[in-house]
């Protein structure tokens, strides 16, 4: 019996750099196929699944989580057998040196090269990604080309771990959202029709979600994602709001850099959380973005809300979350969506 | 028309929170439209049906205005903010702001070491008179607008949110004056132009128009040391040629120029480098929509003291009525 945590572990450990989501897509399909009424893979690689309502559907609601993760693409081999690479999605150059990675479909182990401290002579500059290379232990370019080909992707090699209510691993952005969506699909039928989209290429421009929303043409949508928590140790003693905090429940978005969650949905989710005593927090408005930005302007418009798992160290080799936050996201989204009626979306 | 403009510019409608403006406009147009509906994201859509044989024309003016969203309430009850649309900190220091419930505050700046540079938005805070976080009546996520009434200076008006309530006023007045038209005309009052134009884009999808016309404001080049721009306040509506987000369909532009000349309505040509408008998003909806704009020259756009000339407003209405009352003959560019 697959539990939320085992699913999250399987999803986190699977490779799925933007545009190369096949492995993680298969996992998602396996976990949902016996719990939905229809599913298919669309032209872009999104998994689109439908779970009918209990009784007559009050509304058709799209739930989105993105399959893809940030990672790397191999550009070629250097003469010394190391691999040239570039980032796919937003990665901070400062975190790269010395990190273990897995390259290509065969998961060839490698390390992003770094000069050890023994050999440093006061140089402490941050290397740019262009000046780094992945070392897969090949002795020369020919040997490297036998193992890896140009255009293959690489991910961080971090193994998922969980302890004491915390969990850490790579790609929790957005495998945490995928795990939430899977949990909802594996649960009971709701009074609304659930249109589930496991989408591709979020990290490179919200591309899969635009197409998925066009196909589904839903009455409303929820973008499930992971959002940065900057309640970081050591705690910065400034009178400033953290973006979000771990352990304080689902992060409800009001506004990103460009997009607004529909204010009626924000109110509805807050009311549901209050009524059922499910904790939630308002993510600090401004900055960032989610698939909501791709979904809202689709066709005649889709009222959309973003709800995220607060996550530390996003887009790094090892993000860290609290399991209770993930469970609270499942509860808040499931219960809020179950209580959604046309009246909530009525406008005079 | 000035009283209508006053009501519109003094109402509350920051990006995403346009309900008050929509209710006001709906009341103003209900006796003049054949059908009124509300789009999924909140656009107000009023339809005037014409005789058969005309085209489906979408006019769009946006209801939303720039504003501020609270991101943090500090221990002493001061508020930090994020922008809703393009807020210029330089124009904003010292402004009075108003929240949805009518509560006022002032927008002020941290003490800055280097006062030779304009402040950044991060350096601004709102003081609502609270003494602590606990007694602060405002929460994170609440939204505010500039608090500024309409003022007259000669034939010119000063107000907040003339961008684009003046366009809303022009659409309302055009709908009232348009007695006969061969066309099916959609008067669209859109939401969220200042951030994504998601309102106009999605409403255009639902209408699937033959032609779209933005009625918005544009900048001018007529102030001291202004960035060069061949548009002046008081010289008539500006017909869109291009802006930072789009190139107007030349056939639409030429049609507008021909109608303005035939009716002896003063006009200018708009080439605007600093901004764009809703039809930029409409232009690429579905199979594409030939799009243009009739825009009102405005000074100090995105400030609390935006300025326009009433004669330009009147001439914009006249031009729109001229455009809509007859069959459209478009020549290729």
XYZ file of C-alpha atoms in Angstrom:
681
model
C 0.000 0.000 0.000
C 1.659 3.134 -1.226
C 1.636 5.898 1.345
C 2.092 9.590 0.824
C 5.680 9.356 2.039
C 6.667 6.369 -0.108
C 5.144 8.080 -3.124
C 7.049 11.261 -2.345
C 10.274 9.277 -2.033
C 9.762 7.515 -5.374
C 8.856 10.779 -7.073
C 11.747 12.727 -5.556
C 14.353 10.144 -6.531
C 13.107 9.890 -10.128
C 14.764 12.015 -12.819
C 12.622 14.507 -14.717
C 14.442 17.602 -15.895
C 12.177 19.966 -17.888
C 11.504 18.454 -21.311
C 12.753 15.027 -20.212
C 9.982 13.925 -17.858
C 9.420 10.361 -19.131
C 10.671 8.503 -16.041
C 8.738 10.542 -13.510
C 5.668 10.570 -15.771
C 5.601 6.748 -15.716
C 5.678 6.791 -11.934
C 2.813 9.263 -11.731
C 0.724 7.195 -14.163
C 1.343 3.994 -12.187
C 0.258 5.659 -8.979
C -3.004 7.086 -10.336
C -4.231 4.799 -13.107
C -6.368 2.565 -10.903
C -7.923 5.550 -9.138
C -9.126 7.717 -12.027
C -11.822 7.246 -14.672
C -9.710 8.333 -17.639
C -6.116 9.237 -18.265
C -3.893 9.995 -21.195
C -0.607 11.607 -22.126
C -1.029 14.684 -24.325
C 1.205 15.901 -27.148
C 3.527 17.814 -24.833
C 3.863 15.015 -22.317
C 1.411 16.195 -19.679
C -0.534 13.450 -17.901
C -4.202 14.441 -18.040
C -6.514 12.416 -15.804
C -10.188 12.748 -14.973
C -11.876 11.593 -11.789
C -15.635 11.916 -12.052
C -17.681 13.525 -9.321
C -19.723 11.731 -6.710
C -23.171 12.338 -8.220
C -23.712 15.201 -10.613
C -20.615 17.397 -10.844
C -21.162 20.871 -9.396
C -18.057 22.164 -11.146
C -15.065 20.970 -13.164
C -11.894 21.832 -11.277
C -8.356 21.466 -12.630
C -5.641 20.481 -10.154
C -2.140 21.049 -11.502
C 1.269 19.910 -10.278
C 4.372 19.993 -12.421
C 6.393 16.876 -13.092
C 9.582 18.605 -14.179
C 12.510 19.633 -12.020
C 15.424 21.970 -12.528
C 18.627 20.270 -13.631
C 21.292 20.274 -16.291
C 21.793 19.554 -19.963
C 25.005 18.099 -21.360
C 26.562 20.204 -24.108
C 29.564 18.070 -24.991
C 32.736 16.453 -23.718
C 36.012 18.228 -22.947
C 39.317 16.670 -24.016
C 39.931 15.483 -20.454
C 36.708 13.434 -20.462
C 34.670 15.862 -18.338
C 31.287 17.117 -19.559
C 30.276 20.642 -20.488
C 26.844 21.456 -19.130
C 24.309 24.239 -18.639
C 21.389 24.749 -16.312
C 17.800 23.954 -17.204
C 15.631 26.258 -15.093
C 16.840 28.655 -12.416
C 19.951 27.417 -10.581
C 22.292 29.469 -8.423
C 25.889 29.036 -9.656
C 27.129 29.241 -6.059
C 25.662 25.859 -5.097
C 27.146 23.845 -7.949
C 30.806 22.957 -7.230
C 31.368 19.590 -5.577
C 27.833 18.300 -6.010
C 27.062 14.711 -7.023
C 24.893 14.315 -10.104
C 23.408 11.504 -12.195
C 23.675 11.858 -15.952
C 21.408 10.575 -18.708
C 18.852 7.752 -18.750
C 21.502 5.297 -17.489
C 22.049 7.493 -14.414
C 25.839 7.648 -14.843
C 27.270 9.049 -11.607
C 29.285 12.232 -11.805
C 30.574 15.083 -9.717
C 30.592 18.762 -10.615
C 34.329 19.403 -10.366
C 35.798 21.655 -7.735
C 39.349 22.481 -6.697
C 39.808 21.215 -3.103
C 40.621 23.658 -0.360
C 44.150 22.164 -0.064
C 45.018 23.579 -3.444
C 43.355 26.945 -3.021
C 45.587 29.940 -2.784
C 43.223 32.532 -1.414
C 40.912 32.324 -4.439
C 37.347 32.323 -3.210
C 35.503 33.547 -6.288
C 32.270 31.892 -7.308
C 32.798 30.016 -10.557
C 30.268 30.552 -13.329
C 28.497 27.468 -14.656
C 30.308 27.964 -17.992
C 33.604 27.363 -16.200
C 32.492 24.175 -14.447
C 32.410 20.602 -15.722
C 30.828 17.323 -14.674
C 33.418 14.616 -14.002
C 32.063 11.127 -14.776
C 35.483 9.512 -14.363
C 36.093 9.248 -18.097
C 39.745 9.516 -19.146
C 39.118 11.350 -22.413
C 36.425 12.738 -24.693
C 36.000 9.446 -26.537
C 35.348 7.530 -23.349
C 32.917 10.222 -22.159
C 31.031 10.137 -25.469
C 30.564 6.377 -25.098
C 28.738 6.948 -21.813
C 26.840 10.179 -22.403
C 25.534 11.991 -25.470
C 24.939 15.664 -26.094
C 21.431 16.762 -25.105
C 21.034 14.275 -22.278
C 20.017 15.721 -18.946
C 21.420 15.378 -15.458
C 19.924 15.805 -12.010
C 21.342 16.193 -8.562
C 22.051 12.734 -7.079
C 20.459 13.333 -3.675
C 18.616 10.380 -2.138
C 15.316 11.162 -0.439
C 15.383 10.877 3.342
C 12.836 11.360 6.072
C 13.285 11.652 9.810
C 11.471 13.147 12.754
C 8.674 14.642 10.658
C 11.047 16.254 8.184
C 11.886 15.130 4.670
C 14.685 16.105 2.369
C 15.532 15.319 -1.225
C 15.982 16.739 -4.681
C 13.088 17.946 -6.854
C 10.621 18.438 -4.010
C 9.714 21.355 -6.303
C 7.333 20.053 -7.469
C 7.260 16.365 -6.580
C 5.695 17.478 -3.293
C 2.822 18.953 -5.327
C 2.667 15.757 -7.422
C 2.437 13.683 -4.230
C -0.403 15.901 -2.981
C -2.293 15.539 -6.256
C -1.781 11.750 -6.297
C -3.048 11.525 -2.723
C -6.205 13.460 -3.659
C -6.801 11.258 -6.712
C -6.332 8.096 -4.659
C -8.875 9.374 -2.148
C -12.669 9.395 -2.306
C -14.688 10.970 -5.091
C -15.655 14.596 -4.477
C -18.817 16.490 -5.484
C -16.798 18.129 -8.286
C -15.125 16.587 -11.306
C -11.369 16.568 -10.808
C -9.274 17.339 -13.873
C -5.764 16.373 -12.838
C -2.793 17.676 -14.803
C 0.734 16.481 -14.128
C 2.431 19.057 -16.291
C 5.772 19.375 -18.063
C 8.181 22.301 -18.537
C 7.012 24.545 -15.702
C 10.561 25.524 -14.830
C 11.238 26.845 -18.321
C 8.074 28.908 -18.814
C 4.844 27.286 -17.572
C 4.525 25.615 -20.955
C 2.768 22.346 -20.184
C 0.111 23.945 -17.980
C -1.044 26.342 -20.722
C -1.797 23.434 -23.009
C -3.363 21.321 -20.249
C -5.688 24.173 -19.257
C -6.701 24.703 -22.879
C -7.593 21.014 -23.188
C -9.529 20.830 -19.922
C -11.238 24.272 -20.120
C -12.042 24.071 -16.389
C -14.365 26.239 -14.266
C -11.556 26.862 -11.766
C -8.023 25.656 -11.119
C -5.575 25.040 -8.299
C -1.837 25.137 -8.989
C -0.046 22.917 -6.460
C 3.598 23.718 -6.038
C 6.479 24.156 -3.630
C 7.287 27.709 -2.552
C 10.448 29.052 -0.916
C 10.463 29.274 2.858
C 13.122 31.709 4.003
C 12.665 31.068 7.720
C 16.212 29.873 7.394
C 18.613 28.928 10.103
C 20.412 30.956 11.258
C 17.333 33.073 11.751
C 17.931 36.576 10.487
C 16.880 38.945 13.237
C 15.095 41.475 11.088
C 11.577 42.758 11.345
C 10.590 41.331 7.972
C 8.020 38.718 7.080
C 9.399 35.389 5.937
C 8.078 34.402 2.537
C 6.649 31.309 4.198
C 7.534 29.222 7.260
C 7.840 25.463 7.694
C 5.292 23.873 9.993
C 2.705 26.624 9.500
C 0.684 24.753 6.902
C -0.194 25.281 3.249
C 1.032 28.529 1.713
C -1.893 30.263 0.012
C -0.794 32.689 -2.691
C -2.493 36.050 -3.000
C -0.143 37.456 -5.634
C 3.084 36.565 -7.446
C 5.193 38.933 -9.492
C 2.463 39.187 -12.138
C -0.471 37.003 -11.274
C -3.240 37.206 -8.735
C -4.911 34.217 -7.187
C -8.644 34.734 -7.645
C -9.674 36.633 -4.475
C -12.880 34.575 -4.194
C -10.879 31.353 -4.165
C -8.435 32.783 -1.620
C -11.360 33.631 0.657
C -12.943 30.212 0.105
C -9.737 28.326 0.966
C -9.218 30.464 4.088
C -12.815 29.950 5.196
C -12.460 26.196 4.685
C -9.193 26.114 6.640
C -10.737 28.090 9.499
C -13.884 25.930 9.620
C -11.983 22.642 9.638
C -9.065 23.886 11.736
C -6.581 23.106 8.971
C -3.587 25.397 9.381
C -2.629 27.664 6.492
C -0.441 30.703 5.922
C -0.571 33.552 3.442
C 2.579 33.499 1.336
C 4.177 36.914 1.342
C 2.750 38.645 -1.761
C 4.925 39.561 -4.734
C 7.728 37.841 -6.613
C 7.925 34.355 -8.047
C 5.360 32.600 -10.153
C 3.555 29.291 -10.595
C 1.627 27.489 -13.305
C -1.314 29.725 -12.362
C 0.271 32.268 -14.702
C -0.142 29.825 -17.579
C -3.620 28.675 -16.596
C -5.418 31.986 -15.829
C -5.287 33.512 -19.351
C -6.420 30.341 -21.104
C -9.504 30.449 -23.386
C -12.216 32.564 -21.681
C -10.198 32.739 -18.467
C -9.765 30.397 -15.518
C -10.164 31.602 -11.922
C -7.099 30.055 -10.296
C -5.440 29.812 -6.895
C -1.919 28.668 -6.070
C -1.332 26.609 -2.943
C 2.170 25.445 -2.093
C 4.145 23.311 0.292
C 6.564 25.624 2.148
C 10.015 24.398 1.171
C 13.520 25.364 2.250
C 16.484 25.397 -0.145
C 14.403 25.331 -3.318
C 16.263 24.629 -6.566
C 19.209 23.207 -4.618
C 20.450 19.604 -4.335
C 18.503 19.040 -1.130
C 15.274 20.813 -0.237
C 13.705 20.306 3.159
C 10.027 20.148 4.076
C 7.836 19.087 6.974
C 5.633 16.085 6.264
C 2.790 17.595 8.272
C 2.737 20.564 5.877
C 2.298 18.198 2.935
C -0.555 16.422 4.716
C -2.167 19.778 5.517
C -1.960 20.792 1.837
C -3.762 17.548 0.922
C -6.454 18.269 3.511
C -6.924 21.945 2.676
C -7.065 21.418 -1.096
C -9.286 18.338 -0.927
C -11.753 19.947 1.490
C -11.777 23.358 -0.198
C -12.330 21.826 -3.626
C -15.040 19.524 -2.240
C -16.865 22.603 -0.908
C -16.520 24.632 -4.072
C -19.870 25.637 -5.592
C -20.902 27.816 -8.549
C -21.987 30.403 -5.952
C -18.379 30.877 -4.833
C -17.538 31.876 -8.396
C -20.662 33.943 -9.031
C -20.025 37.567 -9.850
C -22.522 40.383 -10.353
C -19.388 63.944 -18.525
C -17.136 65.464 -15.886
C -19.299 64.117 -13.068
C -19.071 60.649 -14.618
C -15.295 60.999 -14.811
C -15.207 62.109 -11.183
C -17.160 59.075 -10.014
C -14.930 56.766 -12.018
C -11.558 58.166 -10.949
C -12.522 58.434 -7.309
C -13.617 54.797 -7.074
C -11.519 51.884 -5.801
C -10.214 49.362 -8.311
C -6.622 48.188 -7.989
C -5.528 45.335 -10.263
C -7.618 42.246 -9.461
C -10.053 44.110 -7.205
C -12.253 45.929 -9.716
C -15.683 45.068 -8.218
C -16.593 48.638 -7.172
C -15.744 50.066 -10.602
C -17.665 47.316 -12.360
C -20.791 47.997 -10.261
C -20.524 51.725 -11.001
C -20.161 51.218 -14.762
C -22.929 48.629 -14.896
C -25.331 51.147 -13.344
C -24.281 53.809 -15.862
C -24.800 51.652 -18.963
C -27.711 49.404 -18.074
C -30.261 51.417 -20.072
C -28.086 51.655 -23.170
C -26.801 48.128 -23.786
C -28.768 45.283 -25.376
C -27.000 42.740 -23.200
C -24.581 42.876 -20.273
C -22.493 40.030 -18.903
C -19.444 39.473 -16.734
C -16.428 37.470 -17.937
C -14.806 34.678 -15.949
C -12.013 36.912 -14.688
C -14.301 39.888 -14.023
C -14.504 41.893 -17.247
C -17.780 43.736 -17.782
C -19.047 43.157 -21.331
C -21.852 45.327 -22.751
C -23.185 44.484 -26.187
C -24.887 46.856 -28.586
C -26.453 44.943 -31.423
C -26.558 46.551 -34.843
C -28.363 45.902 -38.068
C -27.153 42.847 -39.932
C -24.149 42.946 -42.221
C -21.789 44.730 -39.857
C -18.701 43.465 -38.120
C -18.034 42.286 -34.611
C -16.042 45.086 -32.987
C -14.498 44.925 -29.525
C -13.712 48.205 -27.762
C -11.703 47.787 -24.593
C -10.890 50.140 -21.739
C -9.525 48.801 -18.475
C -11.155 49.260 -15.081
C -8.106 48.423 -13.001
C -5.635 50.953 -11.653
C -2.153 50.590 -10.220
C -1.978 49.995 -6.471
C -0.081 48.461 -3.599
C -0.423 45.148 -1.762
C 0.682 44.786 1.839
C 3.467 42.225 2.259
C 4.438 42.750 5.896
C 3.216 44.454 9.046
C 6.182 45.281 11.284
C 6.326 45.290 15.066
C 5.364 48.944 15.263
C 2.497 48.590 12.791
C 4.171 50.005 9.684
C 3.337 48.247 6.397
C 5.657 47.132 3.622
C 4.236 46.741 0.140
C 4.575 45.105 -3.271
C 3.392 46.837 -6.446
C 0.206 46.050 -8.338
C 1.266 47.250 -11.762
C 3.883 49.887 -12.495
C 4.178 52.014 -9.371
C 6.918 54.669 -9.481
C 8.373 55.227 -5.996
C 9.524 58.729 -6.981
C 5.925 59.768 -7.704
C 4.615 58.026 -4.623
C 6.452 59.330 -1.567
C 4.140 61.453 0.531
C 0.999 60.085 -1.107
C -2.141 59.373 0.828
C -3.366 55.841 0.198
C -6.754 54.248 0.765
C -7.708 50.633 1.511
C -10.889 48.851 0.377
C -12.653 49.623 3.661
C -11.923 53.352 3.297
C -9.072 53.382 5.793
C -6.355 55.910 4.942
C -2.602 55.833 5.317
C 0.430 57.746 4.115
C 3.197 56.332 1.971
C 6.597 57.401 3.274
C 10.215 56.439 2.916
C 12.932 55.091 5.197
C 15.694 57.561 6.016
C 18.073 57.071 3.119
C 21.837 57.622 3.142
C 21.892 58.665 -0.498
C 19.067 61.089 -1.225
C 20.404 61.918 -4.680
C 18.752 58.796 -6.058
C 15.051 57.993 -6.242
C 13.927 55.611 -3.510
C 13.117 51.991 -4.337
C 9.780 50.469 -3.461
C 11.506 48.404 -0.769
C 12.348 51.649 1.002
C 8.721 52.772 1.213
C 6.225 52.002 3.958
C 2.616 52.854 4.729
C 1.717 54.431 8.073
C -1.942 53.847 8.941
C -1.591 55.355 12.400
C -1.226 51.982 14.117
C 0.932 51.740 17.238
C 1.835 48.059 17.000
C 1.489 44.930 14.891
C -1.395 43.857 17.112
C -3.500 46.979 16.771
C -2.794 47.398 13.055
C -6.123 47.069 11.250
C -4.492 46.064 7.964
C -3.388 42.520 7.098
C -0.879 41.047 4.683
C -2.593 40.725 1.292
C -4.769 43.846 1.707
C -4.637 46.293 -1.197
C -4.525 50.081 -1.393
C -4.792 52.795 -4.043
C -3.675 56.386 -4.135
C -6.247 58.576 -2.383
C -6.772 61.569 -4.607
C -9.864 63.440 -5.744
C -10.467 64.907 -9.194
C -9.267 68.485 -9.649
C -9.753 70.987 -12.454
C -7.085 73.240 -13.908
C -8.773 75.138 -16.705
C -9.953 72.615 -19.261
C -7.598 70.049 -17.906
C -8.235 67.429 -15.243
C -5.880 66.083 -12.612
C -6.642 62.777 -10.930
C -5.385 59.348 -10.064
C -6.398 56.457 -12.345
C -7.275 58.530 -15.400
C -5.338 55.529 -16.720
C -7.771 54.124 -17.640
C -11.014 55.342 -16.091
C -10.976 58.058 -18.758
C -11.183 55.222 -21.271
C -14.095 53.763 -19.277
C -15.833 57.160 -19.327
C -15.267 57.421 -23.091
C -16.723 53.946 -23.684
C -19.774 54.768 -21.559
C -20.327 58.057 -23.389
C -19.810 56.411 -26.790
C -22.364 53.736 -25.951
C -24.851 56.424 -24.922
C -24.343 58.513 -28.064
C -24.233 55.669 -30.569
C -27.830 55.640 -31.773
C -27.422 53.483 -34.865
C -24.708 51.089 -35.956
C -24.502 48.324 -38.514
C -22.062 46.517 -36.233
C -22.253 44.279 -33.210
C -20.239 46.360 -30.782
C -18.775 44.899 -27.596
C -17.914 47.505 -24.987
C -15.434 45.686 -22.763
C -14.368 47.063 -19.385
C -11.424 44.848 -18.587
C -9.534 43.748 -15.462
C -5.821 43.314 -14.776
C -4.495 45.340 -17.731
C -1.741 46.801 -15.571
C -0.166 43.396 -14.939
C -1.002 40.776 -17.570
C -3.999 41.908 -19.677
C -5.490 38.537 -18.706
C -8.971 40.095 -18.699
C -8.890 41.464 -22.242
C -7.148 38.375 -23.610
C -9.752 35.970 -22.250
C -12.727 38.161 -23.117
C -11.414 38.459 -26.668
C -11.321 34.662 -26.785
C -14.982 34.501 -25.754
C -16.078 37.244 -28.201
C -13.847 36.249 -31.144
C -14.081 39.763 -32.637
C -13.301 40.899 -36.198
C -11.576 44.073 -34.975
C -10.345 45.225 -31.553
C -9.810 48.829 -30.480
C -8.115 49.840 -27.241
C -9.295 53.045 -25.581
C -6.566 53.909 -23.135
C -4.122 56.702 -22.320
C -0.707 57.333 -23.823
C 2.253 59.488 -22.871
C 3.132 62.913 -24.251
C 6.302 64.667 -25.323
C 5.091 68.132 -24.350
C 6.546 68.604 -20.858
C 9.962 70.130 -19.932
C 12.795 67.860 -21.053
C 10.333 65.102 -21.896
C 11.476 62.039 -23.764
C 10.803 62.967 -27.400
C 7.324 61.853 -28.417
C 5.162 63.409 -31.120
C 2.010 63.526 -29.008
C 0.754 66.621 -27.210
C -2.049 67.119 -24.774
C -5.005 68.991 -26.279
C -4.179 68.158 -29.906
C -6.758 65.400 -30.224
C -6.977 61.649 -29.729
C -3.903 59.673 -30.731
C -4.397 56.859 -33.232
C -2.139 53.962 -32.357
C 0.618 53.144 -34.835
C 2.807 51.195 -32.462
C 3.767 50.927 -28.812
C 6.200 48.879 -26.747
C 4.042 45.754 -27.037
C 2.410 45.830 -30.459
C 2.156 47.268 -33.929
C -1.352 48.375 -34.822
C -2.835 46.704 -37.862
C -2.154 49.284 -40.616
C -5.626 48.777 -42.094
C -7.198 49.623 -38.743
C -4.922 52.641 -38.355
C -5.705 53.881 -41.860
C -9.449 53.423 -41.343
C -9.238 55.546 -38.196
C -7.208 58.262 -39.930
C -9.633 58.394 -42.864
C -12.674 58.665 -40.616
C -11.037 61.368 -38.481
C -10.153 63.420 -41.557
C -13.578 62.975 -43.143
C -15.275 64.127 -39.940
C -12.712 66.907 -39.349
C -11.802 65.560 -35.916
C -8.280 66.522 -34.809
C -6.006 63.506 -34.303
C -2.391 62.592 -33.750
C -0.424 59.423 -34.427
C 0.795 57.484 -31.417
C 4.212 55.903 -31.382
C 4.805 55.069 -27.731
C 8.034 53.521 -26.495
C 7.281 53.202 -22.792
C 4.149 51.152 -22.522
C 1.418 49.145 -24.162
C -2.247 48.340 -23.753
C -4.824 45.538 -23.692
C -5.060 44.913 -27.440
C -1.427 43.836 -27.361
C -2.800 40.626 -25.798
C -5.975 40.594 -27.899
C -4.059 40.767 -31.171
C -2.774 37.181 -30.845
C -5.936 35.506 -29.523
C -7.305 32.553 -31.515
C -6.521 33.149 -35.203
C -5.459 36.746 -34.560
C -7.480 39.969 -34.282
C -6.734 43.086 -36.366
C -6.184 45.612 -33.609
C -5.568 49.290 -33.059
C -6.199 51.988 -30.527
C -7.638 55.422 -29.954
C -5.815 56.782 -26.938
C -5.945 59.934 -24.867
C -2.717 61.926 -24.405
C -1.956 62.043 -20.676
C 0.851 63.526 -18.630
C 2.354 61.933 -15.490
C 0.844 58.512 -16.189
C 0.992 56.090 -13.218
C 1.114 58.901 -10.688
C -1.534 60.335 -8.396
C -1.574 63.509 -10.544
C -2.253 62.186 -14.020
C -3.437 64.985 -16.320
C -5.621 65.007 -19.417
C -7.401 67.637 -21.561
C -11.197 67.491 -21.741
C -11.190 68.479 -25.416
C -9.193 65.319 -26.195
C -11.801 63.270 -24.340
C -14.656 64.830 -26.297
C -12.856 64.300 -29.601
C -12.105 60.683 -28.727
C -15.799 60.025 -28.185
C -16.606 61.772 -31.478
C -14.049 59.714 -33.356
C -15.313 56.439 -31.887
C -18.906 57.287 -32.832
C -17.727 58.126 -36.358
C -15.894 54.806 -36.557
C -18.834 52.772 -35.343
C -21.831 54.338 -37.025
C -20.976 53.367 -40.617
C -19.914 50.211 -42.432
C -16.175 49.703 -42.365
C -14.158 50.116 -45.512
C -10.591 49.007 -44.982
C -7.837 49.441 -47.475
C -4.636 47.495 -47.348
C -1.645 49.423 -46.162
